[in-house]
Amino acid sequence: MRFAREQFAFGGRRLPAVALGDALWWALAATIAVLAAVLLWVAVTPVSPLGAWRPAGVRVMSPAARSALFAGFDPFNRTNAMKPAASAETVTPLALTLYGVRVNAATGGGSAIIAGADGIQRVYKVGAEVMPGVILAEVHFDHVGLSHGGSNELLYLDQSKPAVSAATALASTPAGPVGQTAPASAGASGTLTADAVRQGISFQPRVENGKVAGLAVSAGGDGGAFRAAGFQPGDVIVSIGGKPVAGEGSQAELAAQLRPGQAVSVMVKRNGQQLPLALTLSR
């Protein structure tokens, strides 16, 4: 019965065992060939359909775009939005003159010495009103920003005149003969002249704790120039043009600025208080 079933299943002939082993071998060989072809295709086929794949380059912002980005926000103080910077072309048309600045980089504040149309120099802190409707908004190393009627305007230091060295200033200030005192006068018309200041006012370094802390001011001659300049007995100059007096060279710097037609701004310590004073010299 068993033999009859096998004969019926294979059409009357029994399949040899050797032929079945060959079939399995060829099947495995074909499978390996197909897998090898797939592996070769994966190795040589380009990644992208276009066949020209390149890594994406780094996108770098232009300097102008970076400046605009960093000017739009403060990464260290995100609670307060930064004000847009004033354009370099918006120079104030007001009759104001900037003589000195003091920048506080730690707090972002500072102060400036500004004179109006009358020529009188005054010290203003950031946020103070320079004139009606004009607020000192920012202080930089060579200019200040003003808020005028809701718009931002710039006021620059006058750098058209070269600085005078201390040696030139001392050479241009002749010393009088020993024992001779030239009469100090504020001028026949009552105006203050450079010669009257040199001859009628004495500026001597004041030393505190071994350091020069200012220039002591004293009257000479008849005291006319001393009074015309606005000084009082006991005054001590602690800063010249916004620069603190910190050494003996400050005396030469002050002498260099005493020229006809100049306006010298000084900070005077009087009775424990610091007061701004302007020395406007006539021509």
PDB file of C-alpha atoms in Angstrom:
ATOM      1  CA  MET A   1       0.000   0.000   0.000  1.00  0.00           C
ATOM      2  CA  ARG A   2       2.814   2.398   0.902  1.00  0.00           C
ATOM      3  CA  PHE A   3       4.596   1.750  -2.352  1.00  0.00           C
ATOM      4  CA  ALA A   4       1.389   2.254  -4.287  1.00  0.00           C
ATOM      5  CA  ARG A   5       0.809   5.664  -2.700  1.00  0.00           C
ATOM      6  CA  GLU A   6       4.322   6.812  -3.542  1.00  0.00           C
ATOM      7  CA  GLN A   7       3.911   5.655  -7.117  1.00  0.00           C
ATOM      8  CA  PHE A   8       0.613   7.520  -7.410  1.00  0.00           C
ATOM      9  CA  ALA A   9       2.015  10.729  -5.843  1.00  0.00           C
ATOM     10  CA  PHE A  10       4.945  11.032  -8.280  1.00  0.00           C
ATOM     11  CA  GLY A  11       3.202   9.900 -11.413  1.00  0.00           C
ATOM     12  CA  GLY A  12       4.253   6.333 -11.205  1.00  0.00           C
ATOM     13  CA  ARG A  13       7.995   7.194 -10.724  1.00  0.00           C
ATOM     14  CA  ARG A  14       9.876   7.872  -7.521  1.00  0.00           C
ATOM     15  CA  LEU A  15      11.978  11.149  -7.365  1.00  0.00           C
ATOM     16  CA  PRO A  16      15.612  10.357  -6.768  1.00  0.00           C
ATOM     17  CA  ALA A  17      17.198  11.738  -3.554  1.00  0.00           C
ATOM     18  CA  VAL A  18      20.188  13.200  -5.453  1.00  0.00           C
ATOM     19  CA  ALA A  19      18.003  15.481  -7.583  1.00  0.00           C
ATOM     20  CA  LEU A  20      16.318  16.965  -4.512  1.00  0.00           C
ATOM     21  CA  GLY A  21      19.676  17.891  -2.939  1.00  0.00           C
ATOM     22  CA  ASP A  22      20.790  19.601  -6.129  1.00  0.00           C
ATOM     23  CA  ALA A  23      17.589  21.645  -6.201  1.00  0.00           C
ATOM     24  CA  LEU A  24      18.130  22.872  -2.662  1.00  0.00           C
ATOM     25  CA  TRP A  25      21.731  23.800  -3.469  1.00  0.00           C
ATOM     26  CA  TRP A  26      20.758  25.810  -6.516  1.00  0.00           C
ATOM     27  CA  ALA A  27      18.001  27.544  -4.541  1.00  0.00           C
ATOM     28  CA  LEU A  28      20.479  28.636  -1.871  1.00  0.00           C
ATOM     29  CA  ALA A  29      22.974  29.743  -4.515  1.00  0.00           C
ATOM     30  CA  ALA A  30      20.333  31.826  -6.258  1.00  0.00           C
ATOM     31  CA  THR A  31      19.359  33.451  -2.957  1.00  0.00           C
ATOM     32  CA  ILE A  32      22.978  34.311  -2.197  1.00  0.00           C
ATOM     33  CA  ALA A  33      23.416  35.757  -5.686  1.00  0.00           C
ATOM     34  CA  VAL A  34      20.343  37.933  -5.295  1.00  0.00           C
ATOM     35  CA  LEU A  35      21.524  39.227  -1.900  1.00  0.00           C
ATOM     36  CA  ALA A  36      24.979  39.934  -3.284  1.00  0.00           C
ATOM     37  CA  ALA A  37      23.451  41.877  -6.157  1.00  0.00           C
ATOM     38  CA  VAL A  38      21.331  43.898  -3.733  1.00  0.00           C
ATOM     39  CA  LEU A  39      24.395  44.664  -1.595  1.00  0.00           C
ATOM     40  CA  LEU A  40      26.365  45.739  -4.654  1.00  0.00           C
ATOM     41  CA  TRP A  41      23.504  47.961  -5.794  1.00  0.00           C
ATOM     42  CA  VAL A  42      23.282  49.640  -2.394  1.00  0.00           C
ATOM     43  CA  ALA A  43      27.035  50.270  -2.408  1.00  0.00           C
ATOM     44  CA  VAL A  44      27.240  51.853  -5.850  1.00  0.00           C
ATOM     45  CA  THR A  45      23.873  53.614  -6.098  1.00  0.00           C
ATOM     46  CA  PRO A  46      23.942  57.405  -5.223  1.00  0.00           C
ATOM     47  CA  VAL A  47      22.131  58.501  -2.077  1.00  0.00           C
ATOM     48  CA  SER A  48      19.910  61.112  -3.745  1.00  0.00           C
ATOM     49  CA  PRO A  49      17.821  60.527  -6.827  1.00  0.00           C
ATOM     50  CA  LEU A  50      19.740  63.309  -8.630  1.00  0.00           C
ATOM     51  CA  GLY A  51      23.102  61.684  -8.066  1.00  0.00           C
ATOM     52  CA  ALA A  52      24.924  64.918  -6.989  1.00  0.00           C
ATOM     53  CA  TRP A  53      24.485  64.960  -3.230  1.00  0.00           C
ATOM     54  CA  ARG A  54      26.516  67.505  -1.322  1.00  0.00           C
ATOM     55  CA  PRO A  55      26.440  68.372   2.386  1.00  0.00           C
ATOM     56  CA  ALA A  56      24.536  71.565   3.168  1.00  0.00           C
ATOM     57  CA  GLY A  57      26.856  74.525   3.759  1.00  0.00           C
ATOM     58  CA  VAL A  58      26.819  76.727   6.847  1.00  0.00           C
ATOM     59  CA  ARG A  59      24.633  79.795   6.454  1.00  0.00           C
ATOM     60  CA  VAL A  60      26.523  82.824   7.802  1.00  0.00           C
ATOM     61  CA  MET A  61      24.697  86.106   8.348  1.00  0.00           C
ATOM     62  CA  SER A  62      26.173  89.238   6.863  1.00  0.00           C
ATOM     63  CA  PRO A  63      27.799  91.778   9.233  1.00  0.00           C
ATOM     64  CA  ALA A  64      24.924  94.198   8.679  1.00  0.00           C
ATOM     65  CA  ALA A  65      22.349  91.532   9.531  1.00  0.00           C
ATOM     66  CA  ARG A  66      24.263  90.520  12.665  1.00  0.00           C
ATOM     67  CA  SER A  67      24.488  94.141  13.807  1.00  0.00           C
ATOM     68  CA  ALA A  68      20.759  94.602  13.302  1.00  0.00           C
ATOM     69  CA  LEU A  69      20.053  91.379  15.196  1.00  0.00           C
ATOM     70  CA  PHE A  70      22.174  92.213  18.240  1.00  0.00           C
ATOM     71  CA  ALA A  71      20.907  95.790  18.293  1.00  0.00           C
ATOM     72  CA  GLY A  72      17.350  94.526  18.590  1.00  0.00           C
ATOM     73  CA  PHE A  73      17.692  92.799  21.966  1.00  0.00           C
ATOM     74  CA  ASP A  74      19.877  92.634  25.055  1.00  0.00           C
ATOM     75  CA  PRO A  75      20.900  89.009  25.845  1.00  0.00           C
ATOM     76  CA  PHE A  76      21.904  89.957  29.403  1.00  0.00           C
ATOM     77  CA  ASN A  77      18.772  91.930  30.272  1.00  0.00           C
ATOM     78  CA  ARG A  78      15.813  90.510  28.371  1.00  0.00           C
ATOM     79  CA  THR A  79      13.229  92.133  30.611  1.00  0.00           C
ATOM     80  CA  ASN A  80      13.911  95.538  29.091  1.00  0.00           C
ATOM     81  CA  ALA A  81      13.830  95.885  25.345  1.00  0.00           C
ATOM     82  CA  MET A  82      16.700  97.809  23.879  1.00  0.00           C
ATOM     83  CA  LYS A  83      15.959 101.100  22.208  1.00  0.00           C
ATOM     84  CA  PRO A  84      16.748 101.247  18.508  1.00  0.00           C
ATOM     85  CA  ALA A  85      20.042 102.961  17.874  1.00  0.00           C
ATOM     86  CA  ALA A  86      19.856 106.444  16.439  1.00  0.00           C
ATOM     87  CA  SER A  87      20.978 106.837  12.887  1.00  0.00           C
ATOM     88  CA  ALA A  88      24.385 108.406  12.288  1.00  0.00           C
ATOM     89  CA  GLU A  89      22.769 111.066  10.094  1.00  0.00           C
ATOM     90  CA  THR A  90      20.439 112.439  12.799  1.00  0.00           C
ATOM     91  CA  VAL A  91      22.759 115.108  14.183  1.00  0.00           C
ATOM     92  CA  THR A  92      20.902 117.569  16.371  1.00  0.00           C
ATOM     93  CA  PRO A  93      20.282 121.010  14.878  1.00  0.00           C
ATOM     94  CA  LEU A  94      20.017 122.558  18.346  1.00  0.00           C
ATOM     95  CA  ALA A  95      22.471 125.236  19.478  1.00  0.00           C
ATOM     96  CA  LEU A  96      24.286 122.911  21.889  1.00  0.00           C
ATOM     97  CA  THR A  97      28.000 122.222  22.327  1.00  0.00           C
ATOM     98  CA  LEU A  98      29.425 119.072  23.913  1.00  0.00           C
ATOM     99  CA  TYR A  99      32.646 119.664  25.894  1.00  0.00           C
ATOM    100  CA  GLY A 100      33.132 116.430  27.820  1.00  0.00           C
ATOM    101  CA  VAL A 101      31.629 113.052  28.650  1.00  0.00           C
ATOM    102  CA  ARG A 102      31.928 110.530  31.461  1.00  0.00           C
ATOM    103  CA  VAL A 103      30.764 107.024  30.589  1.00  0.00           C
ATOM    104  CA  ASN A 104      29.842 104.426  33.215  1.00  0.00           C
ATOM    105  CA  ALA A 105      30.183 101.145  31.334  1.00  0.00           C
ATOM    106  CA  ALA A 106      29.003  99.093  34.321  1.00  0.00           C
ATOM    107  CA  THR A 107      25.582 100.727  34.645  1.00  0.00           C
ATOM    108  CA  GLY A 108      25.190 102.140  31.147  1.00  0.00           C
ATOM    109  CA  GLY A 109      24.834 105.667  32.533  1.00  0.00           C
ATOM    110  CA  GLY A 110      27.135 108.633  32.694  1.00  0.00           C
ATOM    111  CA  SER A 111      27.152 112.391  32.457  1.00  0.00           C
ATOM    112  CA  ALA A 112      28.077 115.064  29.947  1.00  0.00           C
ATOM    113  CA  ILE A 113      29.215 118.679  29.971  1.00  0.00           C
ATOM    114  CA  ILE A 114      26.999 120.595  27.559  1.00  0.00           C
ATOM    115  CA  ALA A 115      26.758 124.307  26.857  1.00  0.00           C
ATOM    116  CA  GLY A 116      23.769 126.052  25.355  1.00  0.00           C
ATOM    117  CA  ALA A 117      23.555 129.124  23.179  1.00  0.00           C
ATOM    118  CA  ASP A 118      24.686 131.274  26.135  1.00  0.00           C
ATOM    119  CA  GLY A 119      28.015 129.410  26.293  1.00  0.00           C
ATOM    120  CA  ILE A 120      27.598 128.383  29.943  1.00  0.00           C
ATOM    121  CA  GLN A 121      28.717 124.810  30.503  1.00  0.00           C
ATOM    122  CA  ARG A 122      26.708 122.568  32.796  1.00  0.00           C
ATOM    123  CA  VAL A 123      26.917 118.941  33.837  1.00  0.00           C
ATOM    124  CA  TYR A 124      23.946 116.719  32.990  1.00  0.00           C
ATOM    125  CA  LYS A 125      23.344 113.120  33.988  1.00  0.00           C
ATOM    126  CA  VAL A 126      21.550 110.568  31.834  1.00  0.00           C
ATOM    127  CA  GLY A 127      17.836 111.289  32.065  1.00  0.00           C
ATOM    128  CA  ALA A 128      18.274 114.975  32.895  1.00  0.00           C
ATOM    129  CA  GLU A 129      16.646 117.735  30.872  1.00  0.00           C
ATOM    130  CA  VAL A 130      19.227 119.692  28.902  1.00  0.00           C
ATOM    131  CA  MET A 131      16.693 122.231  27.683  1.00  0.00           C
ATOM    132  CA  PRO A 132      12.895 122.268  27.467  1.00  0.00           C
ATOM    133  CA  GLY A 133      11.840 119.170  25.550  1.00  0.00           C
ATOM    134  CA  VAL A 134      15.375 117.781  25.238  1.00  0.00           C
ATOM    135  CA  ILE A 135      16.515 114.872  27.453  1.00  0.00           C
ATOM    136  CA  LEU A 136      20.022 113.412  27.720  1.00  0.00           C
ATOM    137  CA  ALA A 137      19.299 109.778  26.796  1.00  0.00           C
ATOM    138  CA  GLU A 138      22.709 108.158  26.192  1.00  0.00           C
ATOM    139  CA  VAL A 139      26.394 108.887  26.745  1.00  0.00           C
ATOM    140  CA  HIS A 140      29.120 107.441  24.518  1.00  0.00           C
ATOM    141  CA  PHE A 141      32.880 107.961  24.320  1.00  0.00           C
ATOM    142  CA  ASP A 142      32.696 110.692  21.666  1.00  0.00           C
ATOM    143  CA  HIS A 143      29.043 111.735  21.526  1.00  0.00           C
ATOM    144  CA  VAL A 144      25.752 111.749  23.404  1.00  0.00           C
ATOM    145  CA  GLY A 145      22.228 110.819  22.425  1.00  0.00           C
ATOM    146  CA  LEU A 146      19.415 113.317  22.923  1.00  0.00           C
ATOM    147  CA  SER A 147      15.689 112.633  23.009  1.00  0.00           C
ATOM    148  CA  HIS A 148      14.057 115.568  21.269  1.00  0.00           C
ATOM    149  CA  GLY A 149      10.329 115.508  20.628  1.00  0.00           C
ATOM    150  CA  GLY A 150      10.181 111.708  20.524  1.00  0.00           C
ATOM    151  CA  SER A 151      13.099 111.353  18.103  1.00  0.00           C
ATOM    152  CA  ASN A 152      16.729 110.457  18.777  1.00  0.00           C
ATOM    153  CA  GLU A 153      19.423 112.988  17.883  1.00  0.00           C
ATOM    154  CA  LEU A 154      23.200 112.922  18.277  1.00  0.00           C
ATOM    155  CA  LEU A 155      25.586 115.554  19.616  1.00  0.00           C
ATOM    156  CA  TYR A 156      29.311 114.990  18.983  1.00  0.00           C
ATOM    157  CA  LEU A 157      32.447 116.338  20.591  1.00  0.00           C
ATOM    158  CA  ASP A 158      34.311 118.961  18.578  1.00  0.00           C
ATOM    159  CA  GLN A 159      37.466 117.122  17.469  1.00  0.00           C
ATOM    160  CA  SER A 160      38.462 119.531  14.731  1.00  0.00           C
ATOM    161  CA  LYS A 161      41.067 121.238  16.935  1.00  0.00           C
ATOM    162  CA  PRO A 162      44.244 119.284  17.765  1.00  0.00           C
ATOM    163  CA  ALA A 163      45.174 118.796  21.388  1.00  0.00           C
ATOM    164  CA  VAL A 164      47.954 120.962  22.774  1.00  0.00           C
ATOM    165  CA  SER A 165      50.764 119.129  24.550  1.00  0.00           C
ATOM    166  CA  ALA A 166      51.800 120.072  28.058  1.00  0.00           C
ATOM    167  CA  ALA A 167      55.270 121.130  26.882  1.00  0.00           C
ATOM    168  CA  THR A 168      53.775 123.528  24.341  1.00  0.00           C
ATOM    169  CA  ALA A 169      51.434 124.937  26.968  1.00  0.00           C
ATOM    170  CA  LEU A 170      54.249 125.579  29.439  1.00  0.00           C
ATOM    171  CA  ALA A 171      56.392 127.150  26.734  1.00  0.00           C
ATOM    172  CA  SER A 172      53.562 129.487  25.759  1.00  0.00           C
ATOM    173  CA  THR A 173      53.098 130.608  29.385  1.00  0.00           C
ATOM    174  CA  PRO A 174      56.046 132.877  30.172  1.00  0.00           C
ATOM    175  CA  ALA A 175      57.161 133.260  33.749  1.00  0.00           C
ATOM    176  CA  GLY A 176      57.541 136.769  35.110  1.00  0.00           C
ATOM    177  CA  PRO A 177      60.729 138.038  36.736  1.00  0.00           C
ATOM    178  CA  VAL A 178      61.381 137.087  40.334  1.00  0.00           C
ATOM    179  CA  GLY A 179      59.886 139.559  42.773  1.00  0.00           C
ATOM    180  CA  GLN A 180      57.734 141.234  40.125  1.00  0.00           C
ATOM    181  CA  THR A 181      53.958 140.901  40.374  1.00  0.00           C
ATOM    182  CA  ALA A 182      51.967 141.805  37.291  1.00  0.00           C
ATOM    183  CA  PRO A 183      48.642 143.413  37.979  1.00  0.00           C
ATOM    184  CA  ALA A 184      45.803 140.974  37.357  1.00  0.00           C
ATOM    185  CA  SER A 185      42.749 142.356  35.716  1.00  0.00           C
ATOM    186  CA  ALA A 186      39.628 141.000  34.110  1.00  0.00           C
ATOM    187  CA  GLY A 187      39.972 143.498  31.297  1.00  0.00           C
ATOM    188  CA  ALA A 188      38.726 146.981  30.830  1.00  0.00           C
ATOM    189  CA  SER A 189      35.326 145.784  29.633  1.00  0.00           C
ATOM    190  CA  GLY A 190      34.919 143.320  32.525  1.00  0.00           C
ATOM    191  CA  THR A 191      35.510 140.233  30.359  1.00  0.00           C
ATOM    192  CA  LEU A 192      37.862 137.446  31.410  1.00  0.00           C
ATOM    193  CA  THR A 193      41.035 137.079  29.370  1.00  0.00           C
ATOM    194  CA  ALA A 194      43.565 134.260  29.245  1.00  0.00           C
ATOM    195  CA  ASP A 195      46.391 136.541  30.435  1.00  0.00           C
ATOM    196  CA  ALA A 196      44.271 137.710  33.362  1.00  0.00           C
ATOM    197  CA  VAL A 197      43.674 134.109  34.462  1.00  0.00           C
ATOM    198  CA  ARG A 198      47.364 133.193  34.213  1.00  0.00           C
ATOM    199  CA  GLN A 199      48.483 136.248  36.180  1.00  0.00           C
ATOM    200  CA  GLY A 200      45.595 136.677  38.591  1.00  0.00           C
ATOM    201  CA  ILE A 201      44.728 133.082  39.572  1.00  0.00           C
ATOM    202  CA  SER A 202      47.047 130.509  41.103  1.00  0.00           C
ATOM    203  CA  PHE A 203      46.448 126.775  40.624  1.00  0.00           C
ATOM    204  CA  GLN A 204      48.463 124.619  43.029  1.00  0.00           C
ATOM    205  CA  PRO A 205      48.211 120.820  43.416  1.00  0.00           C
ATOM    206  CA  ARG A 206      46.409 119.735  46.564  1.00  0.00           C
ATOM    207  CA  VAL A 207      47.769 116.501  48.007  1.00  0.00           C
ATOM    208  CA  GLU A 208      45.576 114.178  50.083  1.00  0.00           C
ATOM    209  CA  ASN A 209      46.851 110.832  51.422  1.00  0.00           C
ATOM    210  CA  GLY A 210      49.959 111.143  49.309  1.00  0.00           C
ATOM    211  CA  LYS A 211      48.050 111.693  46.051  1.00  0.00           C
ATOM    212  CA  VAL A 212      47.078 114.763  44.069  1.00  0.00           C
ATOM    213  CA  ALA A 213      43.337 115.165  44.644  1.00  0.00           C
ATOM    214  CA  GLY A 214      42.782 118.528  42.975  1.00  0.00           C
ATOM    215  CA  LEU A 215      44.084 121.995  42.226  1.00  0.00           C
ATOM    216  CA  ALA A 216      43.700 124.570  44.991  1.00  0.00           C
ATOM    217  CA  VAL A 217      42.611 127.933  43.594  1.00  0.00           C
ATOM    218  CA  SER A 218      43.814 131.192  45.122  1.00  0.00           C
ATOM    219  CA  ALA A 219      43.612 134.833  44.072  1.00  0.00           C
ATOM    220  CA  GLY A 220      46.532 136.953  42.993  1.00  0.00           C
ATOM    221  CA  GLY A 221      46.942 140.654  42.403  1.00  0.00           C
ATOM    222  CA  ASP A 222      43.775 142.623  43.069  1.00  0.00           C
ATOM    223  CA  GLY A 223      41.577 139.493  42.813  1.00  0.00           C
ATOM    224  CA  GLY A 224      39.640 140.835  39.834  1.00  0.00           C
ATOM    225  CA  ALA A 225      40.257 137.805  37.623  1.00  0.00           C
ATOM    226  CA  PHE A 226      39.561 135.473  40.545  1.00  0.00           C
ATOM    227  CA  ARG A 227      36.126 137.009  41.090  1.00  0.00           C
ATOM    228  CA  ALA A 228      35.374 137.331  37.364  1.00  0.00           C
ATOM    229  CA  ALA A 229      35.997 133.611  36.912  1.00  0.00           C
ATOM    230  CA  GLY A 230      33.470 132.814  39.639  1.00  0.00           C
ATOM    231  CA  PHE A 231      35.919 131.318  42.141  1.00  0.00           C
ATOM    232  CA  GLN A 232      35.638 131.704  45.882  1.00  0.00           C
ATOM    233  CA  PRO A 233      38.292 131.303  48.585  1.00  0.00           C
ATOM    234  CA  GLY A 234      38.810 127.637  49.410  1.00  0.00           C
ATOM    235  CA  ASP A 235      37.724 126.303  46.010  1.00  0.00           C
ATOM    236  CA  VAL A 236      39.464 123.163  44.744  1.00  0.00           C
ATOM    237  CA  ILE A 237      39.253 122.059  41.106  1.00  0.00           C
ATOM    238  CA  VAL A 238      38.606 118.300  41.034  1.00  0.00           C
ATOM    239  CA  SER A 239      38.086 117.800  37.276  1.00  0.00           C
ATOM    240  CA  ILE A 240      38.957 119.622  34.050  1.00  0.00           C
ATOM    241  CA  GLY A 241      36.823 119.075  30.972  1.00  0.00           C
ATOM    242  CA  GLY A 242      35.211 116.051  32.569  1.00  0.00           C
ATOM    243  CA  LYS A 243      38.591 114.443  33.354  1.00  0.00           C
ATOM    244  CA  PRO A 244      39.405 114.028  37.070  1.00  0.00           C
ATOM    245  CA  VAL A 245      42.518 115.723  38.410  1.00  0.00           C
ATOM    246  CA  ALA A 246      44.793 112.795  39.200  1.00  0.00           C
ATOM    247  CA  GLY A 247      48.346 114.094  38.982  1.00  0.00           C
ATOM    248  CA  GLU A 248      50.650 117.038  38.591  1.00  0.00           C
ATOM    249  CA  GLY A 249      50.124 116.906  34.827  1.00  0.00           C
ATOM    250  CA  SER A 250      46.611 118.265  35.317  1.00  0.00           C
ATOM    251  CA  GLN A 251      48.112 121.683  36.068  1.00  0.00           C
ATOM    252  CA  ALA A 252      49.782 121.708  32.658  1.00  0.00           C
ATOM    253  CA  GLU A 253      46.585 120.488  30.988  1.00  0.00           C
ATOM    254  CA  LEU A 254      44.652 123.368  32.501  1.00  0.00           C
ATOM    255  CA  ALA A 255      47.302 125.830  31.368  1.00  0.00           C
ATOM    256  CA  ALA A 256      47.073 124.390  27.849  1.00  0.00           C
ATOM    257  CA  GLN A 257      43.365 125.144  27.680  1.00  0.00           C
ATOM    258  CA  LEU A 258      43.726 128.767  28.811  1.00  0.00           C
ATOM    259  CA  ARG A 259      43.718 130.240  25.324  1.00  0.00           C
ATOM    260  CA  PRO A 260      41.834 133.238  23.947  1.00  0.00           C
ATOM    261  CA  GLY A 261      38.333 132.380  22.783  1.00  0.00           C
ATOM    262  CA  GLN A 262      38.198 129.072  24.647  1.00  0.00           C
ATOM    263  CA  ALA A 263      35.599 127.922  27.177  1.00  0.00           C
ATOM    264  CA  VAL A 264      37.131 125.742  29.893  1.00  0.00           C
ATOM    265  CA  SER A 265      34.774 123.649  32.015  1.00  0.00           C
ATOM    266  CA  VAL A 266      35.916 122.682  35.495  1.00  0.00           C
ATOM    267  CA  MET A 267      34.299 120.983  38.469  1.00  0.00           C
ATOM    268  CA  VAL A 268      34.911 122.849  41.730  1.00  0.00           C
ATOM    269  CA  LYS A 269      34.634 121.394  45.214  1.00  0.00           C
ATOM    270  CA  ARG A 270      33.163 124.066  47.463  1.00  0.00           C
ATOM    271  CA  ASN A 271      31.936 123.526  51.025  1.00  0.00           C
ATOM    272  CA  GLY A 272      31.745 119.767  50.492  1.00  0.00           C
ATOM    273  CA  GLN A 273      29.761 120.061  47.260  1.00  0.00           C
ATOM    274  CA  GLN A 274      30.867 119.806  43.643  1.00  0.00           C
ATOM    275  CA  LEU A 275      29.726 122.622  41.381  1.00  0.00           C
ATOM    276  CA  PRO A 276      30.326 123.060  37.625  1.00  0.00           C
ATOM    277  CA  LEU A 277      32.082 126.227  36.553  1.00  0.00           C
ATOM    278  CA  ALA A 278      32.800 127.580  33.074  1.00  0.00           C
ATOM    279  CA  LEU A 279      35.781 129.807  32.316  1.00  0.00           C
ATOM    280  CA  THR A 280      34.804 131.647  29.134  1.00  0.00           C
ATOM    281  CA  LEU A 281      37.855 133.502  27.845  1.00  0.00           C
ATOM    282  CA  SER A 282      37.479 136.430  25.509  1.00  0.00           C
ATOM    283  CA  ARG A 283      39.576 136.912  22.399  1.00  0.00           C
TER     284      ARG A 283
END
